[in-house]
Structures are given as C-alpha cells and as structure tokens.
Short mmCIF file of C-alpha atoms and ligand atoms in Angstrom, two decimals:
data_model
loop_
_atom_site.label_atom_id
_atom_site.label_comp_id
_atom_site.label_asym_id
_atom_site.label_seq_id
_atom_site.Cartn_x
_atom_site.Cartn_y
_atom_site.Cartn_z
CA UNK N 10 5.21 4.91 8.90
CA UNK N 11 7.63 5.87 6.13
CA UNK N 12 7.97 3.19 3.50
CA UNK N 13 10.67 2.35 1.02
CA UNK N 14 10.05 1.41 -2.64
CA UNK N 15 11.20 -2.02 -3.74
CA UNK N 16 13.45 -2.42 -6.79
CA UNK N 17 11.95 -3.28 -10.15
CA UNK N 18 8.26 -4.01 -10.56
CA UNK N 19 5.76 -1.83 -12.39
CA UNK N 20 2.30 -0.27 -12.31
CA UNK N 21 -0.36 -2.04 -14.40
CA UNK N 22 -1.26 -0.34 -17.68
CA UNK N 23 -4.69 1.08 -18.49
CA UNK N 24 -5.91 -2.03 -20.34
CA UNK N 25 -5.22 -4.24 -17.28
CA UNK N 26 -6.80 -1.64 -14.99
CA UNK N 27 -9.92 -1.61 -17.19
CA UNK N 28 -10.12 -5.39 -17.00
CA UNK N 29 -9.57 -5.23 -13.23
CA UNK N 30 -12.62 -2.99 -13.00
CA UNK N 31 -14.66 -5.29 -15.27
CA UNK N 32 -13.67 -8.45 -13.37
CA UNK N 33 -14.18 -6.89 -9.93
CA UNK N 34 -16.19 -9.00 -7.51
CA UNK N 35 -19.20 -7.17 -6.07
CA UNK N 36 -20.67 -8.95 -3.08
CA UNK N 37 -21.57 -8.14 0.49
CA UNK N 38 -21.26 -11.45 2.23
CA UNK N 39 -19.06 -14.45 1.71
CA UNK N 40 -20.65 -17.37 -0.12
CA UNK N 41 -20.23 -20.83 1.46
CA UNK N 42 -20.14 -23.79 -0.88
CA UNK N 43 -20.52 -27.36 0.42
CA UNK N 44 -20.24 -29.94 -2.38
CA UNK N 45 -21.53 -33.51 -2.11
CA UNK N 46 -18.08 -34.87 -2.96
CA UNK N 47 -14.49 -33.72 -2.47
CA UNK N 48 -11.29 -35.02 -4.04
CA UNK N 49 -8.44 -34.45 -1.60
CA UNK N 50 -4.82 -34.77 -2.82
CA UNK N 51 -2.48 -36.31 -0.18
CA UNK N 52 0.29 -33.77 -0.68
CA UNK N 53 -0.53 -30.07 -0.51
CA UNK N 54 2.74 -28.71 0.83
CA UNK N 55 6.44 -28.31 0.12
CA UNK N 56 8.39 -31.08 1.87
CA UNK N 57 8.32 -34.82 2.52
CA UNK N 58 5.44 -36.77 0.91
CA UNK N 59 2.51 -37.83 3.08
CA UNK N 60 1.22 -41.34 3.58
CA UNK N 61 -2.49 -42.08 3.36
CA UNK N 62 -3.92 -43.42 6.63
CA UNK N 63 -7.49 -44.17 5.53
CA UNK N 64 -8.89 -46.76 3.12
CA UNK N 65 -11.89 -47.06 0.83
CA UNK N 66 -15.04 -47.59 2.90
CA UNK N 67 -13.81 -45.68 5.99
CA UNK N 68 -16.12 -43.09 7.57
CA UNK N 69 -14.25 -39.85 8.21
CA UNK N 70 -15.23 -36.77 10.19
CA UNK N 71 -14.46 -33.23 9.00
CA UNK N 72 -11.08 -32.22 10.42
CA UNK N 73 -9.78 -35.80 10.75
CA UNK N 74 -6.28 -36.50 9.39
CA UNK N 75 -6.34 -38.64 6.25
CA UNK N 76 -2.68 -38.31 5.16
CA UNK N 77 0.46 -37.43 7.12
CA UNK N 78 4.21 -37.81 7.43
CA UNK N 79 6.47 -37.98 10.48
CA UNK N 80 9.11 -35.87 8.67
CA UNK N 81 9.52 -32.40 10.13
CA UNK N 82 9.04 -30.54 6.83
CA UNK N 83 5.57 -31.84 6.00
CA UNK N 84 1.93 -30.86 6.38
CA UNK N 85 -0.90 -33.14 7.47
CA UNK N 86 -3.96 -33.32 5.22
CA UNK N 87 -7.44 -33.60 6.72
CA UNK N 88 -10.83 -34.39 5.30
CA UNK N 89 -12.75 -31.20 4.68
CA UNK N 90 -16.19 -32.83 4.90
CA UNK N 91 -17.78 -35.62 6.93
CA UNK N 92 -18.50 -38.73 4.90
CA UNK N 93 -17.17 -41.96 3.42
CA UNK N 94 -13.98 -42.57 1.45
CA UNK N 95 -15.36 -43.96 -1.83
CA UNK N 96 -12.19 -44.09 -3.91
CA UNK N 97 -8.43 -43.57 -3.87
CA UNK N 98 -7.24 -42.71 -7.33
CA UNK N 99 -5.11 -40.55 -9.60
CA UNK N 100 -6.62 -37.15 -10.43
CA UNK N 101 -5.40 -34.16 -12.49
CA UNK N 102 -2.61 -32.08 -10.96
CA UNK N 103 -1.88 -28.42 -11.57
CA UNK N 104 0.59 -27.98 -14.45
CA UNK N 105 -0.41 -31.31 -16.03
CA UNK N 106 0.33 -34.80 -14.76
CA UNK N 107 -1.45 -36.69 -12.02
CA UNK N 108 -1.59 -36.77 -8.22
CA UNK N 109 -3.16 -39.29 -5.86
CA UNK N 110 -6.26 -38.27 -3.95
CA UNK N 111 -8.95 -39.63 -1.65
CA UNK N 112 -12.50 -39.16 -2.92
CA UNK N 113 -14.94 -38.51 -0.07
CA UNK N 114 -18.72 -38.57 -0.41
CA UNK N 115 -20.63 -36.36 2.00
CA UNK N 116 -22.81 -38.19 4.55
CA UNK N 117 -24.76 -35.92 6.90
CA UNK N 118 -24.13 -36.87 10.52
CA UNK N 119 -25.53 -35.24 13.64
CA UNK N 120 -23.11 -37.17 15.85
CA UNK N 121 -19.92 -36.35 13.98
CA UNK N 122 -19.75 -32.63 13.31
CA UNK N 123 -16.02 -31.93 13.39
CA UNK N 124 -12.88 -33.59 14.65
CA UNK N 125 -10.97 -31.11 16.83
CA UNK N 126 -7.28 -30.78 17.73
CA UNK N 127 -6.19 -31.96 21.21
CA UNK N 128 -6.63 -28.97 23.54
CA UNK N 129 -3.57 -29.89 25.63
CA UNK N 130 -1.10 -29.25 22.81
CA UNK N 131 1.10 -26.15 22.72
CA UNK N 132 0.25 -23.44 20.17
CA UNK N 133 3.11 -24.50 17.91
CA UNK N 134 2.05 -28.15 17.99
CA UNK N 135 -1.55 -27.20 17.28
CA UNK N 136 -0.36 -25.35 14.14
CA UNK N 137 1.41 -28.53 13.02
CA UNK N 138 -1.58 -30.73 13.89
CA UNK N 139 -3.82 -28.41 11.84
CA UNK N 140 -1.72 -28.93 8.69
CA UNK N 141 -1.15 -25.20 8.18
CA UNK N 142 1.11 -24.19 5.31
CA UNK N 143 1.84 -20.82 3.70
CA UNK N 144 -1.48 -19.90 2.09
CA UNK N 145 -0.03 -17.10 -0.04
CA UNK N 146 0.96 -19.83 -2.49
CA UNK N 147 4.28 -21.03 -1.06
CA UNK N 148 2.71 -23.95 0.91
CA UNK N 149 5.79 -24.20 3.15
CA UNK N 150 4.80 -25.79 6.50
CA UNK N 151 4.09 -22.98 8.99
CA UNK N 152 5.21 -24.92 12.10
CA UNK N 153 8.71 -25.15 10.59
CA UNK N 154 8.71 -21.44 9.82
CA UNK N 155 7.66 -20.74 13.42
CA UNK N 156 10.76 -22.54 14.65
CA UNK N 157 13.76 -20.66 13.18
CA UNK N 158 17.39 -21.41 14.05
CA UNK N 159 18.45 -20.31 17.56
CA UNK N 160 20.69 -17.48 16.33
CA UNK N 161 17.77 -15.73 14.61
CA UNK N 162 16.19 -12.94 16.63
CA UNK N 163 12.74 -12.21 15.21
CA UNK N 164 11.65 -8.65 16.01
CA UNK N 165 8.75 -8.15 13.60
CA UNK N 166 5.76 -10.19 12.48
CA UNK N 167 4.59 -9.10 9.03
CA UNK N 168 1.09 -10.02 7.92
CA UNK N 169 0.96 -9.92 4.14
CA UNK N 170 -2.34 -8.48 2.92
CA UNK N 171 -0.94 -6.99 -0.27
CA UNK N 172 -2.65 -9.47 -2.65
CA UNK N 173 -1.11 -7.81 -5.69
CA UNK N 174 -2.23 -10.23 -8.43
CA UNK N 175 -4.97 -8.57 -10.50
CA UNK N 176 -8.58 -9.78 -10.12
CA UNK N 177 -8.09 -11.86 -6.93
CA UNK N 178 -9.98 -10.58 -3.90
CA UNK N 179 -9.81 -13.54 -1.50
CA UNK N 180 -7.53 -11.90 1.09
CA UNK N 181 -9.34 -8.58 0.63
CA UNK N 182 -12.63 -10.20 1.70
CA UNK N 183 -10.98 -12.23 4.45
CA UNK N 184 -9.54 -9.02 5.94
CA UNK N 185 -12.96 -7.33 5.75
CA UNK N 186 -14.75 -10.25 7.43
CA UNK N 187 -12.18 -11.73 9.79
CA UNK N 188 -9.87 -8.89 10.81
CA UNK N 189 -9.82 -9.83 14.51
CA UNK N 190 -8.97 -13.47 13.90
CA UNK N 191 -6.21 -12.51 11.45
CA UNK N 192 -4.63 -10.24 14.04
CA UNK N 193 -5.05 -12.91 16.70
CA UNK N 194 -3.00 -15.21 14.42
CA UNK N 195 -0.36 -12.48 14.26
CA UNK N 196 -0.36 -12.23 18.07
CA UNK N 197 0.08 -15.99 18.43
CA UNK N 198 3.08 -15.86 16.05
CA UNK N 199 4.45 -12.93 18.06
CA UNK N 200 4.10 -14.90 21.32
CA UNK N 201 5.81 -18.00 19.88
CA UNK N 202 8.71 -16.01 18.42
CA UNK N 203 8.93 -13.41 21.21
CA UNK N 204 8.78 -10.67 18.57
CA UNK N 205 8.02 -7.02 19.34
CA UNK N 206 5.82 -5.51 16.66
CA UNK N 207 3.18 -6.61 14.16
CA UNK N 208 2.95 -4.86 10.78
CA UNK N 209 0.15 -5.51 8.30
CA UNK N 210 0.93 -4.47 4.72
CA UNK N 211 -2.11 -3.81 2.51
CA UNK N 212 -2.25 -2.24 -0.97
CA UNK N 213 -4.13 1.06 -1.17
CA UNK N 214 -6.79 -0.31 -3.53
CA UNK N 215 -8.44 -2.24 -0.67
CA UNK N 216 -9.98 0.56 1.41
CA UNK N 217 -12.58 -1.64 3.16
CA UNK N 218 -9.93 -4.16 4.22
CA UNK N 219 -7.66 -1.34 5.44
CA UNK N 220 -10.50 0.15 7.50
CA UNK N 221 -11.43 -3.21 9.05
CA UNK N 222 -7.83 -4.12 9.91
CA UNK N 223 -7.10 -0.64 11.33
CA UNK N 224 -10.17 -0.88 13.49
CA UNK N 225 -9.12 -4.27 14.85
CA UNK N 226 -5.48 -3.18 15.30
CA UNK N 227 -6.48 -0.40 17.75
CA UNK N 228 -7.02 -3.04 20.44
CA UNK N 229 -3.56 -4.57 20.04
CA UNK N 230 -0.23 -3.25 21.35
CA UNK N 231 2.44 -2.29 18.85
CA UNK N 232 0.40 -3.41 15.84
CA UNK N 233 0.18 -1.17 12.76
CA UNK N 234 -1.51 -1.28 9.37
CA UNK N 235 0.70 0.10 6.59
CA UNK N 236 -0.87 1.21 3.30
CA UNK N 237 1.23 0.28 0.28
CA UNK N 238 1.29 1.55 -3.31
CA UNK N 239 -0.50 -0.62 -5.88
CA UNK N 240 2.72 -1.70 -7.54
CA UNK N 241 3.32 -5.23 -8.76
CA UNK N 242 4.67 -7.53 -7.16
CA UNK N 243 4.14 -5.77 -3.83
CA UNK N 244 2.88 -9.03 -2.26
CA UNK N 245 6.15 -10.88 -2.89
CA UNK N 246 7.79 -11.70 0.44
CA UNK N 247 11.10 -10.07 -0.55
CA UNK N 248 9.35 -6.97 -1.92
CA UNK N 249 7.26 -6.56 1.24
CA UNK N 250 10.37 -6.84 3.42
CA UNK N 251 12.14 -4.26 1.26
CA UNK N 252 9.17 -1.89 1.42
CA UNK N 253 8.43 -2.15 5.13
CA UNK N 254 11.85 -2.71 6.68
CA UNK N 255 14.40 -1.94 3.94
CA UNK N 256 15.58 -5.50 4.48
CA UNK N 257 16.91 -7.72 1.74
CA UNK N 258 16.08 -11.45 1.76
CA UNK N 259 19.15 -13.68 1.41
CA UNK N 260 19.49 -15.34 -2.03
CA UNK N 261 20.11 -18.65 -0.29
CA UNK N 262 18.42 -19.28 3.05
CA UNK N 263 15.21 -18.04 4.59
CA UNK N 264 13.73 -14.56 4.76
CA UNK N 265 13.32 -14.91 8.56
CA UNK N 266 17.10 -14.33 8.78
CA UNK N 267 16.29 -10.65 8.27
CA UNK N 268 14.62 -10.64 11.71
CA UNK N 269 11.12 -10.52 10.26
CA UNK N 270 8.62 -13.38 10.10
CA UNK N 271 6.24 -12.93 7.17
CA UNK N 272 2.98 -14.79 6.69
CA UNK N 273 -0.04 -14.27 4.51
CA UNK N 274 -3.19 -12.99 6.25
CA UNK N 275 -4.99 -16.26 5.39
CA UNK N 276 -2.22 -18.20 7.16
CA UNK N 277 -2.58 -15.96 10.22
CA UNK N 278 -6.34 -16.63 10.19
CA UNK N 279 -5.70 -20.40 10.05
CA UNK N 280 -3.24 -20.13 12.98
CA UNK N 281 -5.88 -18.40 15.11
CA UNK N 282 -8.50 -21.03 14.24
CA UNK N 283 -6.12 -23.89 15.10
CA UNK N 284 -4.94 -22.47 18.44
CA UNK N 285 -8.16 -20.85 19.76
CA UNK N 286 -10.81 -23.10 18.21
CA UNK N 287 -8.78 -26.30 17.68
CA UNK N 288 -9.77 -26.38 14.01
CA UNK N 289 -7.66 -27.98 11.29
CA UNK N 290 -7.14 -26.36 7.90
CA UNK N 291 -10.10 -27.66 5.92
CA UNK N 292 -11.49 -24.57 4.16
CA UNK N 293 -10.20 -21.38 2.55
CA UNK N 294 -11.42 -18.42 0.48
CA UNK N 295 -11.13 -18.51 -3.31
CA UNK N 296 -12.06 -15.89 -5.93
CA UNK N 297 -13.89 -17.27 -8.97
CA UNK N 298 -14.07 -14.43 -11.47
CA UNK N 299 -13.59 -13.22 -15.00
CA UNK N 300 -15.94 -14.62 -17.61
CA UNK N 301 -18.32 -16.48 -15.31
CA UNK N 302 -21.96 -15.49 -14.73
CA UNK N 303 -21.70 -14.65 -11.02
CA UNK N 304 -18.11 -13.84 -10.02
CA UNK N 305 -17.63 -14.16 -6.28
CA UNK N 306 -15.39 -14.97 -3.34
CA UNK N 307 -16.33 -18.35 -1.90
CA UNK N 308 -15.37 -20.23 1.25
CA UNK N 309 -14.91 -23.80 0.01
CA UNK N 310 -13.84 -27.15 1.49
CA UNK N 311 -10.39 -28.25 0.27
CA UNK N 312 -10.76 -30.84 -2.48
CA UNK N 313 -13.65 -29.05 -4.22
CA UNK N 314 -13.30 -29.43 -7.99
CA UNK N 315 -13.02 -26.46 -10.34
CA UNK N 316 -16.11 -27.57 -12.32
CA UNK N 317 -18.29 -27.50 -9.18
CA UNK N 318 -17.24 -23.95 -8.33
CA UNK N 319 -17.75 -22.77 -11.92
CA UNK N 320 -21.27 -24.28 -11.85
CA UNK N 321 -21.90 -22.62 -8.47
CA UNK N 322 -21.03 -19.31 -10.17
CA UNK N 323 -23.63 -19.94 -12.89
CA UNK N 324 -21.24 -21.26 -15.55
CA UNK N 325 -19.14 -19.53 -18.18
CA UNK N 326 -19.89 -16.35 -20.10
CA UNK N 327 -19.05 -17.17 -23.74
CA UNK N 328 -16.53 -19.86 -24.60
CA UNK N 329 -13.57 -20.04 -22.23
CA UNK N 330 -10.28 -19.47 -23.98
CA UNK N 331 -8.04 -19.71 -20.90
CA UNK N 332 -8.67 -20.66 -17.27
CA UNK N 333 -5.99 -19.73 -14.75
CA UNK N 334 -5.42 -21.13 -11.27
CA UNK N 335 -4.01 -18.29 -9.14
CA UNK N 336 -3.51 -14.87 -10.65
CA UNK N 337 -2.80 -14.03 -14.28
CA UNK N 338 0.81 -13.05 -13.44
CA UNK N 339 1.98 -16.13 -11.55
CA UNK N 340 -0.85 -18.62 -12.00
CA UNK N 341 -0.97 -21.80 -14.04
CA UNK N 342 -3.42 -22.88 -16.74
CA UNK N 343 -6.20 -25.26 -15.79
CA UNK N 344 -6.51 -27.88 -18.53
CA UNK N 345 -8.97 -30.22 -16.79
CA UNK N 346 -12.03 -28.91 -14.93
CA UNK N 347 -11.99 -31.87 -12.56
CA UNK N 348 -8.83 -30.39 -10.95
CA UNK N 349 -9.34 -30.29 -7.15
CA UNK N 350 -8.56 -27.06 -5.32
CA UNK N 351 -6.08 -27.29 -2.46
CA UNK N 352 -4.37 -25.23 0.24
CA UNK N 353 -2.55 -23.36 -2.56
CA UNK N 354 -5.76 -22.24 -4.31
CA UNK N 355 -6.81 -18.62 -3.95
CA UNK N 356 -8.30 -17.89 -7.36
CA UNK N 357 -9.71 -19.23 -10.61
CA UNK N 358 -9.83 -16.66 -13.41
CA UNK N 359 -11.71 -17.39 -16.62
CA UNK N 360 -10.92 -15.50 -19.84
CA UNK N 361 -13.11 -15.91 -22.90
CA UNK N 362 -11.84 -15.01 -26.36
CA UNK N 363 -12.84 -11.36 -25.99
CA UNK N 364 -10.59 -10.91 -22.94
CA UNK N 365 -7.73 -13.29 -23.62
CA UNK N 366 -5.11 -10.95 -25.08
CA UNK N 367 -2.62 -13.67 -26.07
CA UNK N 368 -0.32 -12.57 -28.91
CA UNK N 369 2.37 -14.60 -30.72
CA UNK N 370 6.02 -14.28 -29.64
CA UNK N 371 8.60 -12.48 -31.79
CA UNK N 372 12.41 -12.14 -31.51
CA UNK N 373 13.94 -10.09 -28.68
CA UNK N 374 14.62 -6.48 -29.69
CA UNK N 375 17.08 -5.87 -26.82
CA UNK N 376 14.99 -3.07 -25.31
CA UNK N 377 16.06 -3.97 -21.73
CA UNK N 378 12.59 -3.46 -20.28
CA UNK N 379 12.56 -6.93 -18.73
CA UNK N 380 15.79 -6.08 -16.86
CA UNK N 381 14.37 -2.80 -15.56
CA UNK N 382 11.31 -4.45 -13.99
CA UNK N 383 12.93 -7.58 -12.56
CA UNK N 384 12.60 -7.21 -8.76
CA UNK N 385 15.55 -9.53 -8.14
CA UNK N 386 17.77 -7.78 -10.69
CA UNK N 387 18.21 -10.67 -13.12
CA UNK N 388 18.78 -10.48 -16.88
CA UNK N 389 15.63 -12.26 -18.07
CA UNK N 390 16.36 -11.86 -21.79
CA UNK N 391 19.80 -13.49 -21.47
CA UNK N 392 18.56 -16.38 -19.31
CA UNK N 393 15.73 -16.94 -21.79
CA UNK N 394 18.10 -17.00 -24.77
CA UNK N 395 20.55 -19.32 -22.96
CA UNK N 396 17.74 -21.72 -21.99
CA UNK N 397 16.32 -21.80 -25.51
CA UNK N 398 19.77 -22.74 -26.83
CA UNK N 399 20.07 -25.53 -24.24
CA UNK N 400 22.81 -23.76 -22.22
CA UNK N 401 21.82 -24.56 -18.65
CA UNK N 402 25.31 -23.69 -17.37
CA UNK N 403 24.89 -20.04 -18.46
CA UNK N 404 21.38 -19.96 -16.97
CA UNK N 405 22.92 -21.01 -13.65
CA UNK N 406 25.67 -18.39 -13.94
CA UNK N 407 22.95 -15.79 -14.54
CA UNK N 408 21.21 -16.91 -11.28
CA UNK N 409 18.05 -18.31 -12.89
CA UNK N 410 17.26 -20.10 -9.61
CA UNK N 411 16.81 -16.73 -7.86
CA UNK N 412 13.77 -15.99 -10.08
CA UNK N 413 10.60 -15.55 -8.00
CA UNK N 414 8.40 -16.25 -11.03
CA UNK N 415 6.61 -12.92 -10.66
CA UNK N 416 5.94 -12.58 -14.39
CA UNK N 417 6.98 -8.89 -14.56
CA UNK N 418 9.40 -9.55 -17.45
CA UNK N 419 6.75 -11.35 -19.52
CA UNK N 420 4.18 -8.60 -18.87
CA UNK N 421 6.37 -5.75 -20.15
CA UNK N 422 8.07 -7.54 -23.04
CA UNK N 423 7.04 -5.84 -26.32
CA UNK N 424 8.06 -9.00 -28.22
CA UNK N 425 5.57 -10.98 -26.08
CA UNK N 426 8.23 -13.50 -25.10
CA UNK N 427 7.11 -15.81 -22.31
CA UNK N 428 10.27 -15.16 -20.31
CA UNK N 429 8.94 -16.18 -16.88
CA UNK N 430 7.95 -19.62 -18.20
CA UNK N 431 11.36 -20.39 -19.71
CA UNK N 432 13.21 -19.05 -16.66
CA UNK N 433 11.04 -21.17 -14.34
CA UNK N 434 11.86 -24.23 -16.45
CA UNK N 435 15.58 -23.35 -16.38
CA UNK N 436 15.43 -22.93 -12.61
CA UNK N 437 13.73 -26.31 -11.99
CA UNK N 438 16.13 -28.11 -14.32
CA UNK N 439 19.18 -26.58 -12.60
CA UNK N 440 17.79 -27.53 -9.17
CA UNK N 441 17.03 -31.09 -10.36
CA UNK N 442 20.54 -31.39 -11.84
CA UNK N 443 22.15 -30.22 -8.58
CA UNK N 444 20.00 -32.59 -6.50
CA UNK N 445 21.00 -35.50 -8.75
CA UNK N 446 24.66 -34.53 -8.33
CA UNK N 447 24.23 -34.42 -4.53
CA UNK N 448 22.50 -37.84 -4.52
CA UNK N 449 25.32 -39.31 -6.63
CA UNK N 450 28.04 -38.21 -4.18
S1 LIG L 508 9.76 -13.73 -13.52
FE1 LIG L 508 11.85 -13.97 -12.69
S2 LIG L 508 13.18 -13.09 -14.22
FE2 LIG L 508 11.11 -12.35 -14.66
S3 LIG L 508 10.96 -10.41 -13.62
FE3 LIG L 508 10.19 -11.94 -12.21
S4 LIG L 508 11.96 -12.56 -10.97
FE4 LIG L 508 12.76 -11.46 -12.77
S1 LIG L 509 11.69 -7.03 -22.80
FE1 LIG L 509 11.57 -8.58 -24.40
S2 LIG L 509 12.35 -7.60 -26.21
FE2 LIG L 509 12.99 -6.32 -24.49
S3 LIG L 509 15.03 -7.11 -23.92
FE3 LIG L 509 13.57 -8.22 -22.70
S4 LIG L 509 13.15 -10.09 -23.90
FE4 LIG L 509 14.07 -8.62 -25.28
#
C-alpha cells in the first residue's frame, strides 16, 4: 500500500538513537507482576467523574466495578485484584496534586477468581461494562467512540501500532504476544461500525511485531499491516490518518468524521477480551526502562504503584535525575514514587544524571525550526512568547488549543525553550476561560 508522509515531524538525531539502543528492553516473555496492594484512582478517563460504590471493609473480586457514573461519557473502574478495601484516601496524581483512590489489599480466594461481564450484553455494551478507554493515552471512553453520529459512514478501522515515543515497547510486545486478540478487537469494531477494511500501522523498527501481526492478518478478510517510517510523531492519530488515508482530522470535532475509526492496539486487545472472554479492563502492559537494573515490559494490575514496579525491576542504576510517566516527548515527570499507574500508563522511563540531557533555556533566535516540525502547522515560538507575556488572546488567535502536545518544537529548539509546556498551559487556560464563559451565560 502506498503511503503519504504527514506534515512536520522529524527523525530522531544520533544521540537519541544511541540512547534508544542503550535503553532497549531485551526479554523473551512478558513479566507478570501481582502486588499485595493496589491503589486505584476512581477516575481514569476523560468525561464525567465516577462515584465510588464500595466502602472500607468490603471484599471485592477482581473485575468487579468499584466506581462508575451513569453519564454517557464516562468509564467504569474495576478492582484489578481480589481482596479487601482497606482505605479510601487522597493519593498523588500525575502532574502534581491529588486524586482519590481505593486502596485494596490482596486476599487469596479460591472461590472468587474473577468477576465477569454479563454474557447476554451486546458487544458495544460489554465494551462499556469493561471500562475500556483509549489506551494510547487519550483515555476517551471507547463505547462512545464506537457510537458515532448517524451521518458518519465509517469505512476503515485503523489499529495504531506505531508507538513512536522513544524507549517504550509496550505495544511492540503486545503485538508480538497477542496479535490474534488485537485483530479480533479490530474485527469486533468493524462489525459494530459496519466498516469495510482494517489497517494496522506499525513503525518499521518493530520487525517482530510486524511479522506477528502479518501472520495473524492472513486469516482475516480485507485486513492489512502497513509498515511506516520511523518518524516522530507517527503514532499521533492525525498523523496516522494523514499517512494511511491522506485524511485530515477536523480542528474541532472528532477524527471519526474522516470515515476512519482509529484505536490503539492495546484498546483493540481490551475490546476482544471484554467481548469474547467477558473480562473488564484490569491489567495492561507497561515498559519500565532507562536507568533501572532490569528494564522490562510488565503486565501489571491497574493501581500498582511506581515504587513497586521499580523494585520489581531491581531498583535504580545510579541516582535518578528525572523519572517520566509516558514517553520522553509527551510524558510527565513523576515527583512521588507512590503514584499509582492507571489505564493511561504505558511507560516509566528513568534517567540518571549521566543520561538526563537537560540544558538551561536561552532567548529565541528566530530560527523557525519549531514551525517547520509542528505537525499541526502552528507557530510555537509566537504562542510561547505571547503566553510568557500573559497575552492569552493572541495565544487563542494563534490556535494554541489545536496543539497535540507532541513535543516536536521543544526537541528541535536550539535555544532549549520548553515550548510544548507553555503551549499546553496556554491551551488549558484558554479552554478553562471559554468553559467559564459558557457557564456564565
Ligand atoms: S507541541 Fe504543539 S506546538 Fe509544538 S510541535 Fe507539537 S503540536 Fe506543534
Ligand atoms: S526553534 Fe526555538 S529558537 Fe528557533 S524559532 Fe523556535 S523558539 Fe525560537
């Protein structure tokens, strides 16, 4: 299949490629980690907040709902282990601040192995009951995405296996180990949406995943694996659409309006497990790598704390200088090791002082490189300058809210300006201002 090249973006430089090689995870089989205690935040999705439906002292079975909302745009949260609720308290949240969580202590039980979804439900309702959200990081409820407006005619299901952030190999391993289930998830989405073809986009640097997915795709009608260049941010939804279908996502509105339904391969896997095996979303794959003794991809129960996974990997190598949740391009710093991992967690990267190349910022030299790489054709340097001078109106005029927070501008900036961070702040403040104006009407 002939592919297009998306606008902007870049190829990683030799120093990042060297580090990619150094931080590469070498393992044959997936490691399974089962902690004695999990800390499960009530809200792990974009949408209406959940309400807790258990109390301290309750016995809960793996897969049982512990927090939910009746609002359409919401995602149920289940306990990922069988045990007793021992506390309900505030715990660290990603990006600082606090979130409320249920603390569950594991109690082995032969009689209560797993709570399963009602077999009489439709596929779509099973996806909702399982609490599935976009596992590529967006955490938008999948059942809502599977129910687009009537005028939208979905022709193509795209399974996103690009995983373009450096160092993270969670989807790579999932595709190697669970290719059939991932494609089954794609088939279920195709049935629900009455779409024609399934395309799986994978970057060329994952040869084992490509081979496994191609092998599984042979058995399925109109289902094709497409190899993609290793160009960042190839895994962005808009960039994948541009590459595979030459389609452009609308600035306002949903990408499904292009006639393509895009989900991450981990989301497709979760769909298959919910529909065929009646399992709720309780576990996912995460890459723990960088400066830890045994870097690896681990299948973990949601609510596992960062410190437990670091210990499972043998601890740090040297003194950690920076720990990132997600990839180094779009991820956020972890400031408290008791942070629980959630549906949005696909990687923890540790940098010690030897590998943390943080340099101080200097003034913009107007080189325009940030503009050249911006995949959504913004003017990062001008939004950054406007935000720093408190001019939110100009940030809005320059479409700061269209930023996809890919980090390309920050990566290429010779003045080391943290453009993506200021633009993200500008975008959230503009959105908050507009929401407040709407509420005041
Ligand atoms: S972070 Fe935003 S402004 Fe910067 S390159 Fe990406 S989309 Fe453009
Ligand atoms: S890349 Fe950096 S120095 Fe160059 S124009 Fe953008 S902000 Fe200025």
